[in-house]
Coordinates of C-alpha atoms and ligand atoms in Angstrom, one line a residue:
M1 CA 20.7 -22.3 -27.0
N2 CA 17.2 -21.2 -28.2
G3 CA 16.0 -17.7 -28.8
Q4 CA 14.1 -17.4 -25.5
S5 CA 17.0 -18.3 -23.3
N6 CA 19.2 -16.0 -25.4
E7 CA 16.8 -13.2 -24.5
I8 CA 16.9 -14.1 -20.8
V9 CA 20.7 -14.0 -20.8
T10 CA 20.6 -10.6 -22.5
Q11 CA 18.1 -9.3 -20.0
E12 CA 20.3 -10.6 -17.2
M13 CA 23.3 -8.9 -18.7
L14 CA 21.4 -5.6 -19.0
T15 CA 20.2 -5.8 -15.5
S16 CA 23.7 -6.3 -14.2
E17 CA 24.9 -3.5 -16.5
L18 CA 22.3 -1.2 -14.7
A19 CA 23.6 -2.4 -11.3
K20 CA 27.2 -1.6 -12.4
A21 CA 26.1 1.9 -13.6
Y22 CA 24.5 2.5 -10.2
E23 CA 27.6 1.5 -8.4
M24 CA 29.7 3.7 -10.6
R25 CA 27.6 6.9 -9.9
V26 CA 29.6 7.8 -6.8
S27 CA 32.9 7.9 -8.7
D28 CA 32.0 8.8 -12.3
L29 CA 28.5 10.1 -13.0
D30 CA 29.1 10.7 -16.7
V31 CA 30.2 7.1 -17.3
S32 CA 27.2 5.9 -15.4
I33 CA 24.9 8.0 -17.5
K34 CA 26.5 6.7 -20.7
M35 CA 26.2 3.1 -19.5
V36 CA 22.5 3.5 -18.7
N37 CA 21.7 5.2 -22.0
D38 CA 23.3 2.3 -23.9
T39 CA 21.3 -0.1 -21.8
L40 CA 18.2 1.9 -22.5
D41 CA 18.8 1.6 -26.3
T42 CA 19.3 -2.1 -26.1
A43 CA 16.2 -2.6 -23.9
I44 CA 14.1 -0.6 -26.4
A45 CA 15.5 -2.7 -29.3
L46 CA 14.7 -5.8 -27.3
K47 CA 11.2 -4.5 -26.6
C48 CA 11.6 -5.1 -22.9
P49 CA 9.4 -2.5 -21.2
Q50 CA 10.5 -3.3 -17.6
L51 CA 14.2 -2.8 -18.4
V52 CA 13.3 0.4 -20.3
A53 CA 11.5 1.7 -17.2
N54 CA 14.4 0.7 -14.9
S55 CA 16.9 2.4 -17.2
K56 CA 14.8 5.6 -17.2
T57 CA 14.5 5.6 -13.4
L58 CA 18.3 5.4 -13.2
I59 CA 18.7 8.2 -15.8
G60 CA 16.2 10.2 -13.7
L61 CA 18.4 9.6 -10.7
F62 CA 21.7 10.5 -12.3
L63 CA 20.4 13.6 -14.0
M64 CA 18.9 14.7 -10.7
I65 CA 22.3 14.3 -9.1
K66 CA 23.8 16.2 -12.0
G67 CA 21.3 19.0 -11.6
D68 CA 19.6 18.6 -14.9
F69 CA 16.2 18.6 -13.2
E70 CA 14.0 19.0 -16.2
M71 CA 15.4 16.0 -18.1
S72 CA 15.5 14.0 -14.8
Q73 CA 11.7 14.7 -14.3
K74 CA 10.9 13.7 -17.9
A75 CA 12.7 10.3 -17.5
S76 CA 11.2 9.7 -14.1
Y77 CA 7.7 10.5 -15.1
E78 CA 8.0 8.1 -18.1
A79 CA 9.2 5.3 -15.8
L80 CA 6.5 6.1 -13.2
E81 CA 3.8 5.7 -15.8
Y82 CA 5.0 2.2 -16.7
Y83 CA 5.3 1.2 -13.0
K84 CA 1.8 2.5 -12.2
I85 CA 0.2 0.5 -15.0
N86 CA 2.1 -2.6 -13.9
K87 CA 1.5 -2.0 -10.2
N88 CA 5.2 -2.2 -9.5
R89 CA 5.4 -0.5 -6.1
K90 CA 9.2 -0.6 -5.8
G91 CA 9.5 1.0 -9.2
I92 CA 6.9 3.6 -8.3
A93 CA 8.8 4.5 -5.1
D94 CA 12.2 4.7 -7.0
A95 CA 10.9 7.0 -9.7
T96 CA 8.9 9.1 -7.2
F97 CA 12.1 9.5 -5.1
N98 CA 13.9 11.1 -8.1
L99 CA 10.9 13.4 -8.7
A100 CA 10.8 14.4 -5.0
S101 CA 14.5 15.2 -5.1
T102 CA 14.2 17.4 -8.2
Y103 CA 11.3 19.3 -6.5
Y104 CA 12.9 20.0 -3.2
K105 CA 16.3 20.8 -4.8
T106 CA 14.5 23.5 -6.8
D107 CA 12.9 24.9 -3.6
N108 CA 9.5 23.2 -4.3
F109 CA 9.8 21.9 -0.7
H110 CA 6.1 21.2 -0.3
K111 CA 5.8 19.0 -3.4
G112 CA 9.1 17.3 -2.6
L113 CA 8.1 16.5 0.9
L114 CA 4.8 15.0 -0.1
L115 CA 6.4 12.8 -2.7
L116 CA 9.0 11.7 -0.2
L117 CA 6.4 10.8 2.3
E118 CA 4.8 8.6 -0.4
C119 CA 8.1 6.9 -1.0
K120 CA 8.6 6.4 2.7
Q121 CA 5.3 4.6 3.0
I122 CA 6.0 2.3 0.1
Y123 CA 9.6 1.4 1.2
A124 CA 8.3 0.8 4.8
D125 CA 5.6 -1.5 3.4
L126 CA 8.2 -3.4 1.4
V127 CA 10.6 -3.5 4.4
D128 CA 13.2 -2.0 2.1
H129 CA 15.5 -0.6 4.8
A130 CA 18.2 0.7 2.6
N131 CA 15.9 2.9 0.5
L132 CA 13.9 3.8 3.6
S133 CA 17.1 5.2 5.1
K134 CA 17.8 7.2 2.0
V135 CA 14.3 8.7 1.9
L136 CA 14.4 9.5 5.7
K137 CA 17.6 11.4 5.1
A138 CA 16.0 13.4 2.2
I139 CA 12.9 14.1 4.4
G140 CA 15.3 15.5 7.1
T141 CA 16.9 17.8 4.5
V142 CA 13.5 19.2 3.5
Y143 CA 12.6 19.8 7.1
E144 CA 15.9 21.5 7.5
Y145 CA 15.2 23.8 4.5
L146 CA 11.9 24.5 6.1
G147 CA 13.6 25.6 9.3
D148 CA 12.2 22.7 11.3
L149 CA 15.4 21.5 13.0
H150 CA 13.6 19.3 15.5
N151 CA 11.9 17.1 12.8
A152 CA 15.0 17.3 10.7
K153 CA 17.1 15.9 13.5
E154 CA 14.6 13.2 14.2
S155 CA 14.5 12.1 10.5
Y156 CA 18.3 12.0 10.2
E157 CA 18.5 9.9 13.4
E158 CA 15.9 7.6 12.1
S159 CA 17.7 7.4 8.8
I160 CA 20.9 6.4 10.6
A161 CA 19.1 3.8 12.8
T162 CA 17.5 2.3 9.7
A163 CA 20.8 2.1 7.9
I164 CA 22.3 0.3 10.9
I165 CA 19.4 -2.2 10.8
C166 CA 20.4 -3.2 7.3
N167 CA 24.1 -3.1 8.2
D168 CA 24.9 -0.5 5.5
T169 CA 27.8 1.6 6.8
N170 CA 27.7 3.8 3.7
L171 CA 24.1 4.8 4.2
E172 CA 24.8 5.1 7.9
S173 CA 27.6 7.6 7.2
N174 CA 25.3 9.5 4.8
G175 CA 23.2 10.5 7.8
Y176 CA 26.2 11.8 9.8
N177 CA 26.8 14.9 7.7
P178 CA 23.5 16.5 7.9
L179 CA 23.2 15.6 11.6
S180 CA 26.6 17.2 12.1
G181 CA 25.1 20.3 10.4
I182 CA 22.3 20.5 12.9
Y183 CA 24.7 20.2 15.8
L184 CA 26.6 23.1 14.2
K185 CA 23.5 25.2 14.0
Q186 CA 22.8 24.5 17.7
G187 CA 26.4 25.5 18.6
M188 CA 27.5 22.0 19.6
L189 CA 30.8 22.2 17.7
V190 CA 32.6 19.2 19.3
E191 CA 29.8 16.9 18.4
A192 CA 29.5 18.3 15.0
M193 CA 33.3 17.8 14.4
N194 CA 33.2 14.3 15.7
L195 CA 30.3 13.3 13.4
S196 CA 31.8 14.8 10.2
Q197 CA 35.1 13.2 11.0
K198 CA 33.4 9.8 11.5
S199 CA 31.6 10.3 8.2
I200 CA 34.9 11.1 6.3
D201 CA 36.6 8.0 7.7
L202 CA 33.6 5.8 6.7
K203 CA 33.4 7.3 3.2
I204 CA 37.1 6.8 2.6
L205 CA 36.7 3.2 3.7
S206 CA 33.7 2.6 1.4
N207 CA 35.1 4.4 -1.6
D208 CA 32.0 6.6 -1.9
E209 CA 33.5 9.7 -3.5
R210 CA 30.3 11.7 -3.7
G211 CA 29.6 11.0 0.0
L212 CA 33.2 12.0 0.8
A213 CA 32.6 15.3 -0.9
Y214 CA 29.7 16.0 1.4
S215 CA 31.7 14.9 4.4
Y216 CA 34.6 17.3 3.6
Y217 CA 32.0 20.0 3.1
S218 CA 30.5 19.2 6.4
R219 CA 33.8 19.3 8.3
G220 CA 34.7 22.5 6.4
K221 CA 31.7 24.2 7.9
V222 CA 32.7 23.2 11.4
Y223 CA 36.2 24.6 10.7
L224 CA 34.6 27.9 9.6
Q225 CA 32.7 28.1 12.9
L226 CA 35.9 27.3 14.7
L227 CA 37.5 30.2 12.9
Q228 CA 40.1 27.8 11.4
Y229 CA 39.7 29.3 7.9
K230 CA 42.7 27.6 6.2
Q231 CA 41.5 24.1 7.2
A232 CA 38.0 25.1 6.1
I233 CA 39.2 26.3 2.7
A234 CA 41.2 23.1 2.3
D235 CA 38.1 21.0 3.0
F236 CA 35.9 23.0 0.7
N237 CA 38.5 22.6 -2.1
R238 CA 38.6 18.9 -1.6
S239 CA 34.9 18.8 -1.8
L240 CA 34.7 21.1 -4.8
S241 CA 37.1 19.0 -6.9
I242 CA 35.1 15.9 -6.3
Q243 CA 31.8 17.7 -7.0
T244 CA 33.1 19.1 -10.2
K245 CA 34.5 15.8 -11.2
I246 CA 31.3 13.9 -10.7
G247 CA 29.2 16.8 -11.9
D248 CA 27.0 17.6 -8.9
R249 CA 25.9 21.2 -9.5
L250 CA 24.2 21.8 -6.2
G251 CA 27.2 20.5 -4.4
E252 CA 29.5 22.6 -6.5
G253 CA 27.5 25.7 -5.9
M254 CA 27.5 25.1 -2.2
C255 CA 31.3 24.6 -2.1
L256 CA 31.9 27.8 -4.2
N257 CA 29.8 29.8 -1.8
K258 CA 31.6 28.5 1.2
L259 CA 35.0 29.1 -0.4
G260 CA 33.9 32.7 -1.0
M261 CA 33.1 32.9 2.7
G262 CA 36.5 31.4 3.7
H263 CA 38.5 33.8 1.6
Y264 CA 36.3 36.7 2.7
Q265 CA 37.3 35.9 6.3
L266 CA 40.9 35.8 5.3
E267 CA 40.3 39.1 3.5
E268 CA 41.3 37.6 0.2
F269 CA 38.6 39.6 -1.5
D270 CA 39.5 38.9 -5.2
R271 CA 39.4 35.2 -4.7
A272 CA 36.2 35.4 -2.7
I273 CA 34.5 37.4 -5.5
L274 CA 35.8 34.9 -8.1
Y275 CA 34.3 31.9 -6.3
L276 CA 31.0 33.7 -5.4
T277 CA 30.4 34.8 -9.0
K278 CA 30.9 31.2 -10.1
A279 CA 28.4 30.1 -7.4
Q280 CA 25.9 32.7 -8.7
L281 CA 26.3 31.5 -12.2
I282 CA 25.4 27.9 -11.3
A283 CA 22.6 29.1 -9.0
Y284 CA 20.9 31.0 -11.9
Q285 CA 21.6 28.4 -14.5
Y286 CA 20.1 25.6 -12.5
N287 CA 17.5 27.7 -10.6
I288 CA 18.9 26.9 -7.1
M289 CA 17.4 29.6 -5.0
L290 CA 19.3 28.6 -1.9
I291 CA 22.7 29.2 -3.5
Q292 CA 21.4 32.4 -5.1
Y293 CA 20.6 34.2 -1.9
K294 CA 23.4 32.8 0.1
S295 CA 26.0 33.9 -2.4
S296 CA 24.4 37.3 -2.8
Y297 CA 24.8 37.8 1.0
T298 CA 28.4 36.7 1.0
L299 CA 29.1 39.1 -1.9
Y300 CA 27.4 41.9 0.1
L301 CA 29.7 41.2 3.0
V302 CA 32.8 41.1 0.7
Y303 CA 32.0 44.5 -1.0
K304 CA 31.1 46.1 2.3
K305 CA 34.4 45.2 3.8
M306 CA 36.1 46.4 0.7
G307 CA 34.4 49.7 1.0
D308 CA 32.6 49.3 -2.3
I309 CA 29.2 50.7 -1.2
K310 CA 27.6 50.6 -4.6
N311 CA 28.1 46.9 -5.1
A312 CA 27.5 46.2 -1.5
M313 CA 24.0 47.8 -1.8
H314 CA 23.3 46.0 -5.0
Y315 CA 23.9 42.5 -3.4
L316 CA 22.2 43.4 -0.2
E317 CA 19.0 44.3 -2.2
E318 CA 19.3 41.2 -4.2
Y319 CA 19.8 39.1 -1.1
N320 CA 16.8 40.8 0.6
S321 CA 14.4 40.3 -2.3
Q322 CA 15.5 36.7 -2.9
K323 CA 15.3 35.9 0.8
D324 CA 11.8 37.5 1.1
L325 CA 10.7 35.4 -1.8
V326 CA 12.0 32.3 -0.2
I327 CA 10.6 33.1 3.2
K328 CA 7.2 33.9 1.8
Q329 CA 7.2 30.7 -0.2
K330 CA 8.6 28.8 2.7
S331 CA 6.0 29.9 5.2
A332 CA 3.2 29.1 2.8
D333 CA 4.9 25.7 2.1
I334 CA 5.4 25.0 5.7
I335 CA 1.8 25.4 6.5
S336 CA 0.5 23.4 3.6
S337 CA 3.2 20.7 4.1
Y338 CA 2.3 20.3 7.8
E339 CA -1.4 20.2 6.9
A340 CA -0.6 17.4 4.4
I341 CA 1.6 15.6 6.9
F342 CA -1.1 15.9 9.5
K343 CA -3.7 14.5 7.1
L344 CA -1.4 11.7 6.1
E345 CA -0.8 10.7 9.7
M346 CA -4.5 10.8 10.4
V347 CA -5.1 8.5 7.4
Q348 CA -2.4 6.1 8.7
K349 CA -3.8 6.2 12.2
E350 CA -7.3 5.6 11.0
A351 CA -6.2 2.6 9.0
Q352 CA -4.4 1.2 12.0
L353 CA -7.5 1.8 14.2
Q354 CA -9.6 0.1 11.6
A355 CA -7.4 -2.9 11.5
E356 CA -7.5 -3.2 15.3
R357 CA -11.3 -2.8 15.2
M358 CA -11.5 -5.6 12.7
E359 CA -9.4 -7.8 14.9
I360 CA -11.6 -7.2 17.9
I361 CA -14.7 -7.9 15.8
E362 CA -13.2 -11.0 14.4
N363 CA -12.4 -12.2 18.0
K364 CA -15.9 -11.3 19.1
N365 CA -17.4 -13.2 16.1
Q366 CA -15.4 -16.3 17.1
E367 CA -16.6 -16.1 20.7
L368 CA -20.1 -15.6 19.5
D369 CA -19.9 -18.6 17.2
S370 CA -18.7 -20.9 19.9
F371 CA -21.3 -19.6 22.2
F372 CA -24.0 -20.2 19.6
Y373 CA -22.6 -23.7 18.9
R374 CA -22.7 -24.6 22.6
V375 CA -26.1 -23.2 23.3
S376 CA -27.6 -24.9 20.2
H377 CA -26.1 -28.2 21.1
D378 CA -27.4 -27.9 24.6
L379 CA -30.9 -27.2 23.4
K380 CA -31.0 -30.1 21.0
G381 CA -31.3 -32.6 23.9
P382 CA -34.3 -31.1 25.7
I383 CA -36.1 -30.6 22.4
A384 CA -35.6 -34.2 21.4
S385 CA -37.1 -35.3 24.7
L386 CA -40.0 -32.9 24.4
M387 CA -40.8 -34.4 21.0
G388 CA -40.5 -37.9 22.4
L389 CA -42.9 -36.9 25.2
H390 CA -45.4 -35.7 22.6
N391 CA -45.4 -39.2 21.1
L392 CA -46.0 -40.7 24.5
I393 CA -49.0 -38.4 25.0
I394 CA -50.5 -39.4 21.7
L395 CA -50.0 -43.1 22.7
E396 CA -51.8 -42.4 26.0
G397 CA -54.8 -41.7 23.8
F398 CA -55.5 -38.0 24.5
E399 CA -58.5 -36.8 22.5
G400 CA -60.4 -33.6 21.7
E401 CA -59.2 -30.1 22.8
A402 CA -56.2 -31.5 24.8
K403 CA -54.8 -33.3 21.7
K404 CA -55.3 -30.2 19.6
Y405 CA -53.2 -28.2 22.0
F406 CA -50.5 -30.9 22.2
D407 CA -50.4 -30.9 18.4
L408 CA -49.8 -27.2 18.4
Y409 CA -47.0 -27.7 20.9
H410 CA -45.6 -30.3 18.5
T411 CA -45.6 -27.9 15.5
Q412 CA -43.8 -25.3 17.5
F413 CA -41.2 -27.9 18.7
I414 CA -40.5 -28.8 15.1
R415 CA -40.0 -25.2 14.2
L416 CA -37.7 -24.7 17.2
N417 CA -35.8 -27.8 16.2
T418 CA -35.4 -26.4 12.6
I419 CA -34.0 -23.1 13.9
I420 CA -31.6 -24.9 16.2
M421 CA -30.4 -27.2 13.4
D422 CA -29.9 -24.1 11.2
L423 CA -27.9 -22.4 13.9
I424 CA -25.8 -25.5 14.4
N425 CA -25.1 -25.6 10.6
L426 CA -24.2 -21.9 10.7
T427 CA -21.7 -22.3 13.5
K428 CA -20.3 -25.5 11.8
M429 CA -19.5 -23.3 8.8
N430 CA -16.8 -21.5 10.8
S431 CA -15.2 -24.5 12.4
I432 CA -14.9 -26.7 9.3
E433 CA -11.4 -27.9 8.8
D434 CA -9.6 -27.6 5.5
N435 CA -10.4 -31.2 4.6
K436 CA -10.8 -31.3 0.9
V437 CA -12.3 -34.1 -1.1
E438 CA -13.3 -34.5 -4.7
I439 CA -17.0 -33.6 -5.0
N440 CA -19.2 -35.9 -7.0
F441 CA -21.8 -33.3 -8.0
R442 CA -24.3 -35.7 -9.6
Q443 CA -24.4 -37.8 -6.5
L444 CA -24.6 -34.8 -4.2
T445 CA -27.4 -33.2 -6.1
M446 CA -29.5 -36.4 -6.1
D447 CA -28.9 -36.8 -2.4
C448 CA -30.0 -33.3 -1.8
V449 CA -33.2 -33.6 -3.9
N450 CA -34.1 -36.9 -2.3
S451 CA -33.7 -35.5 1.2
L452 CA -36.4 -33.0 0.4
V453 CA -39.2 -35.3 -0.7
Y454 CA -41.1 -34.4 2.5
L455 CA -41.6 -30.8 1.3
K456 CA -45.1 -29.7 0.5
N457 CA -45.0 -29.1 -3.2
F458 CA -42.4 -31.7 -4.1
E459 CA -44.5 -34.0 -6.3
N460 CA -45.6 -31.1 -8.5
I461 CA -42.0 -30.2 -9.5
E462 CA -40.2 -31.3 -12.6
F463 CA -36.5 -31.4 -12.0
H464 CA -34.0 -30.7 -14.8
Y465 CA -30.3 -31.5 -14.4
E466 CA -27.3 -30.2 -16.3
I467 CA -24.3 -31.4 -14.5
E468 CA -20.9 -31.4 -16.2
E469 CA -18.9 -34.6 -15.8
N470 CA -15.3 -34.8 -14.5
L471 CA -15.4 -31.3 -12.9
N472 CA -12.4 -32.4 -10.9
Y473 CA -13.4 -30.0 -8.1
Y474 CA -12.0 -30.5 -4.6
S475 CA -13.5 -28.8 -1.6
Q476 CA -15.0 -29.2 1.9
W477 CA -18.0 -31.4 1.3
V478 CA -20.0 -29.9 4.1
I479 CA -19.8 -26.4 2.6
V480 CA -20.7 -27.5 -0.9
N481 CA -23.6 -29.6 0.4
T482 CA -24.9 -26.6 2.4
I483 CA -24.9 -24.4 -0.7
L484 CA -26.8 -26.9 -2.9
Q485 CA -29.2 -28.0 -0.1
N486 CA -30.2 -24.4 0.6
L487 CA -30.7 -23.5 -3.0
I488 CA -32.7 -26.6 -3.9
E489 CA -34.8 -26.4 -0.8
N490 CA -35.8 -22.8 -1.4
A491 CA -36.6 -23.5 -5.1
I492 CA -39.0 -26.2 -4.0
K493 CA -40.4 -24.3 -1.0
Y494 CA -41.2 -21.2 -2.9
S495 CA -42.7 -22.9 -6.0
K496 CA -46.2 -22.0 -7.1
E497 CA -49.0 -24.3 -6.1
E498 CA -50.8 -24.0 -9.4
G499 CA -49.3 -24.7 -12.8
Q500 CA -46.3 -26.8 -13.8
S501 CA -43.4 -26.0 -11.5
S502 CA -39.9 -26.6 -12.6
V503 CA -36.5 -26.5 -11.0
K504 CA -33.3 -26.5 -13.1
I505 CA -30.0 -27.4 -11.5
R506 CA -26.9 -26.6 -13.5
I507 CA -23.3 -27.2 -12.4
Y508 CA -20.5 -26.5 -14.8
R509 CA -17.1 -25.0 -15.3
E510 CA -16.6 -21.6 -16.9
S511 CA -13.0 -20.6 -17.5
N512 CA -11.5 -21.0 -14.0
Q513 CA -14.7 -20.9 -12.1
L514 CA -17.2 -23.4 -10.8
I515 CA -20.8 -22.4 -11.4
I516 CA -23.7 -23.8 -9.3
Q517 CA -27.0 -22.4 -10.7
V518 CA -30.5 -23.2 -9.5
D519 CA -33.4 -21.7 -11.5
D520 CA -37.1 -22.0 -10.7
N521 CA -40.4 -20.6 -12.0
G522 CA -41.8 -20.0 -8.5
L523 CA -43.0 -17.1 -6.5
G524 CA -40.0 -14.8 -7.2
I525 CA -38.6 -12.1 -4.9
S526 CA -39.5 -8.4 -5.2
K527 CA -36.7 -6.0 -6.1
E528 CA -36.9 -4.4 -2.6
D529 CA -36.4 -7.8 -0.9
Q530 CA -33.5 -9.0 -3.1
D531 CA -30.9 -7.2 -1.0
K532 CA -32.4 -8.2 2.3
V533 CA -33.0 -11.9 1.8
F534 CA -29.4 -12.7 2.7
D535 CA -29.8 -11.0 6.1
M536 CA -30.1 -13.2 9.2
F537 CA -33.7 -14.1 10.0
Y538 CA -35.1 -12.1 7.1
R539 CA -38.1 -13.7 5.4
A540 CA -39.8 -12.1 2.4
T541 CA -42.8 -14.3 2.5
R542 CA -44.7 -16.5 4.9
Q543 CA -46.0 -18.8 2.1
A544 CA -43.8 -21.6 3.4
E545 CA -42.3 -22.6 6.7
G546 CA -38.8 -21.3 7.4
T547 CA -36.4 -19.6 9.8
G548 CA -34.9 -16.9 7.6
L549 CA -31.5 -18.4 8.1
G550 CA -31.1 -20.4 4.9
L551 CA -29.7 -17.7 2.6
Y552 CA -27.6 -16.2 5.4
I553 CA -26.0 -19.6 5.8
L554 CA -25.6 -19.8 2.0
K555 CA -23.8 -16.5 1.9
R556 CA -21.4 -17.5 4.7
A557 CA -20.8 -20.8 2.9
V558 CA -20.0 -19.1 -0.4
E559 CA -17.7 -16.6 1.4
R560 CA -15.8 -19.4 2.9
L561 CA -15.0 -20.6 -0.7
H562 CA -14.2 -17.0 -1.8
G563 CA -17.1 -17.0 -4.2
Q564 CA -19.9 -14.7 -5.2
I565 CA -23.7 -15.1 -5.5
R566 CA -25.8 -13.5 -8.3
L567 CA -29.5 -13.3 -7.7
N568 CA -32.0 -12.7 -10.5
S569 CA -35.6 -12.7 -9.7
E570 CA -39.0 -11.4 -10.7
L571 CA -42.2 -11.7 -8.7
E572 CA -44.5 -14.3 -10.0
V573 CA -42.0 -15.3 -12.8
G574 CA -39.2 -17.1 -11.0
T575 CA -35.8 -16.9 -9.4
S576 CA -32.3 -17.7 -10.4
F577 CA -29.4 -18.1 -8.0
K578 CA -25.9 -18.3 -9.5
V579 CA -23.0 -19.2 -7.2
I580 CA -19.6 -18.6 -8.7
I581 CA -16.6 -20.2 -7.0
P582 CA -13.0 -19.9 -8.1
Y583 CA -11.3 -23.3 -8.6
Ligands
ADP601 P1 -36.4 -19.2 4.8 O1 -36.5 -20.0 3.6 O2 -36.1 -20.0 6.0 O3 -37.4 -18.1 5.0 P2 -34.0 -18.1 3.6 O4 -32.9 -17.3 4.2 O5 -33.6 -19.4 2.9 O6 -35.0 -18.3 4.7 O7 -34.7 -17.2 2.5 C1 -35.1 -15.9 2.9 C2 -36.3 -15.4 2.1 O8 -35.9 -15.3 0.7 C3 -37.4 -16.4 2.1 O9 -38.3 -16.1 3.2 C4 -38.1 -16.1 0.8 O10 -39.0 -15.1 0.9 C5 -37.0 -15.7 -0.1 N1 -36.6 -16.8 -1.1 C6 -35.4 -17.5 -0.9 N2 -35.3 -18.3 -2.0 C7 -36.4 -18.1 -2.8 C8 -36.8 -18.6 -4.0 N3 -36.1 -19.6 -4.7 N4 -38.0 -18.1 -4.6 C9 -38.6 -17.2 -4.0 N5 -38.3 -16.6 -2.8 C10 -37.2 -17.1 -2.2

C-alpha cells in the first residue's frame, strides 16, 4: 500500500472515530471529549485541516453541553474560520450552532437567536432535516426564554414535524419535552403528561441518556403541578443522576432547583436548602442567570416558610434584582431580536419575489423572442418580392426622376432587409440547440472574411491572422460564426478611408479559455460610447450603414457561451474586441 492510500485509510479511521465520539456523547460525554481530543492531535500531526476543523466543531459541541462555554466558543470560532475560508456551508452551520447555543444558554438570547436563524437557513438550503429539526427546537427554547410562547410552540411543532420527515424518532422525541412544558404553562396538564411520558418511552428505546434526563425532568415538572411531590422528586433525582454523570451543568442546575422546590413543598427544608445552594453554586460558576434567579426565589420561599425573615429578605432582594436585570435585558433583546427577524424575513421574501420576477421576465423574453422570430420571418417574403419588383421596374426601362425614386426605394428595402435578417439572427440565438461540433477556426475565419468582400473599404484592408492550430474546441457553430462575423464586419466597416487599414484576427487558447480577438486601426469608439455600443439599436457613428444590432447580437452570443467581452478603444486610433470563452 502506498503512502497516499495509507493516509486515506487513516483519514477514514479518524472520521469514523469522530462519528463514534458523537454517538457516545449521550451516554458518556467525558469519553467523547477524550476521543475527539485524541483525533484532533492526530489530525494536526497529519496536517489535515478539514479533520482538525471537524474535531474542533465537536469539541465546541461537547464543551457547550458540559457548560464550559468559553472554551466551547474558542473551539467553534476556530473551526468556523476554516469553514468560512473553504466555503463549507455545513461546517459553518455546525460551528455556528455551537456558538448560538453557548450564547443563548448564557442569556445572550438575542445573539443566540440570530445565529440560530442563520443555521436554520443553511440547513434548510442543504435539505438537512435532522439538523434543521435540532435548530428549530433550539429556536423554540429561545422564544420560550423570551416569553413568546406562541412562537416557541410553533418552532417545537415544526421541529417535531421535520424530525418525522427524516424518520428520526430520537429527534422527534426531543421536541416533546419542551412542547410538554408549554402545555404545562398553559395549564393543559393531561396533554403535558402524555407528551413527557411519550418522550420517556422513546428515549428509553433509543438509549439516549441525555434525552432521557430531560424527559424525566419534564415529567417531574408535571408531577409538581399535579401536587404529586414524591413522584416529582423521584423524576428530578433520576434526571439529576444522569446529568451529573454526563456532566451537563445547565441540566444539573435545573434539576437541583426543582428538587429544592419539591422538598420545600414537602416541608423538608434542610434538604431543600442543600439542593438550592448547590444550584446557586453552579449558576454562579457558569453564569447561568436563569438558575440564579429561580433558585433565589425558591430559597426565599423556603426561608419565609421557616420563619427566617432575615434570610428570606436577602433572597427576595437577590431574586428581585436578578429578575429586573433579566427582564430589562429580555425586553431590549426581544425588541432587537424581533427587528432582526423581521428584517431577515423581509430579505428572504424579497429574494423570493425577485426569483418570481425573474421567472416572469424569462417567460416574457421567450414569448417576445418567438414573436420576433415569427414577425421577422413573415416580413422576409414581402420584402423579397418588393426587391424583385424593383428589378422588373428597372427592366421596364424607367428613366429620369422616376428611376431615382425607385432606386431610393431600393436602398430602403435593402436596409429593411438587413434589419430583418439581424432580428432573425438574434432570435435564432435563443433557439439554438445544444448541437456541438468541432470548430475549424481557420476555415471559419476565411469564410467570414470572404463573405464581406462587398463592404466599401474592403480592398484597402490588410488582414493579419494568428490562429492557433488544434484548438480542439467544440461548440455550436452558429454562435461562434455570429461572434466572428460581427467582429470582423465592424472592423472593416469602421476602418478609416485614408491611410493603411489593418485588421488583426487572433484566436488562441489561454489556460482554460478560448480567446477570439479582433483588433483594428479604424475610427475607434469614444469612452462615453463604449458602454452603450452593446445596447440594442445603438449606433455611435453614421459613417457606415448599419442597424445598431450587431454588438447586441454579439453580446447575446457570448453570453450563451458563458463568456465575456473586453473592449479597448480610442477614437481615431483603433479598436480591440477580446472575447473570452471558457472551454
Ligand atoms: P452597427 O454596426 O449596425 O451600427 P453594432 O451594434 O455592430 O451596430 O455597433 C454599434 C456601434 O458601435 C456602431 O454604430 C459603431 O459606432 C460602433 N462600433 C462597433 N464596432 C466598431 C469598430 N470596430 N470600430 C469603431 N466603432 C465600432
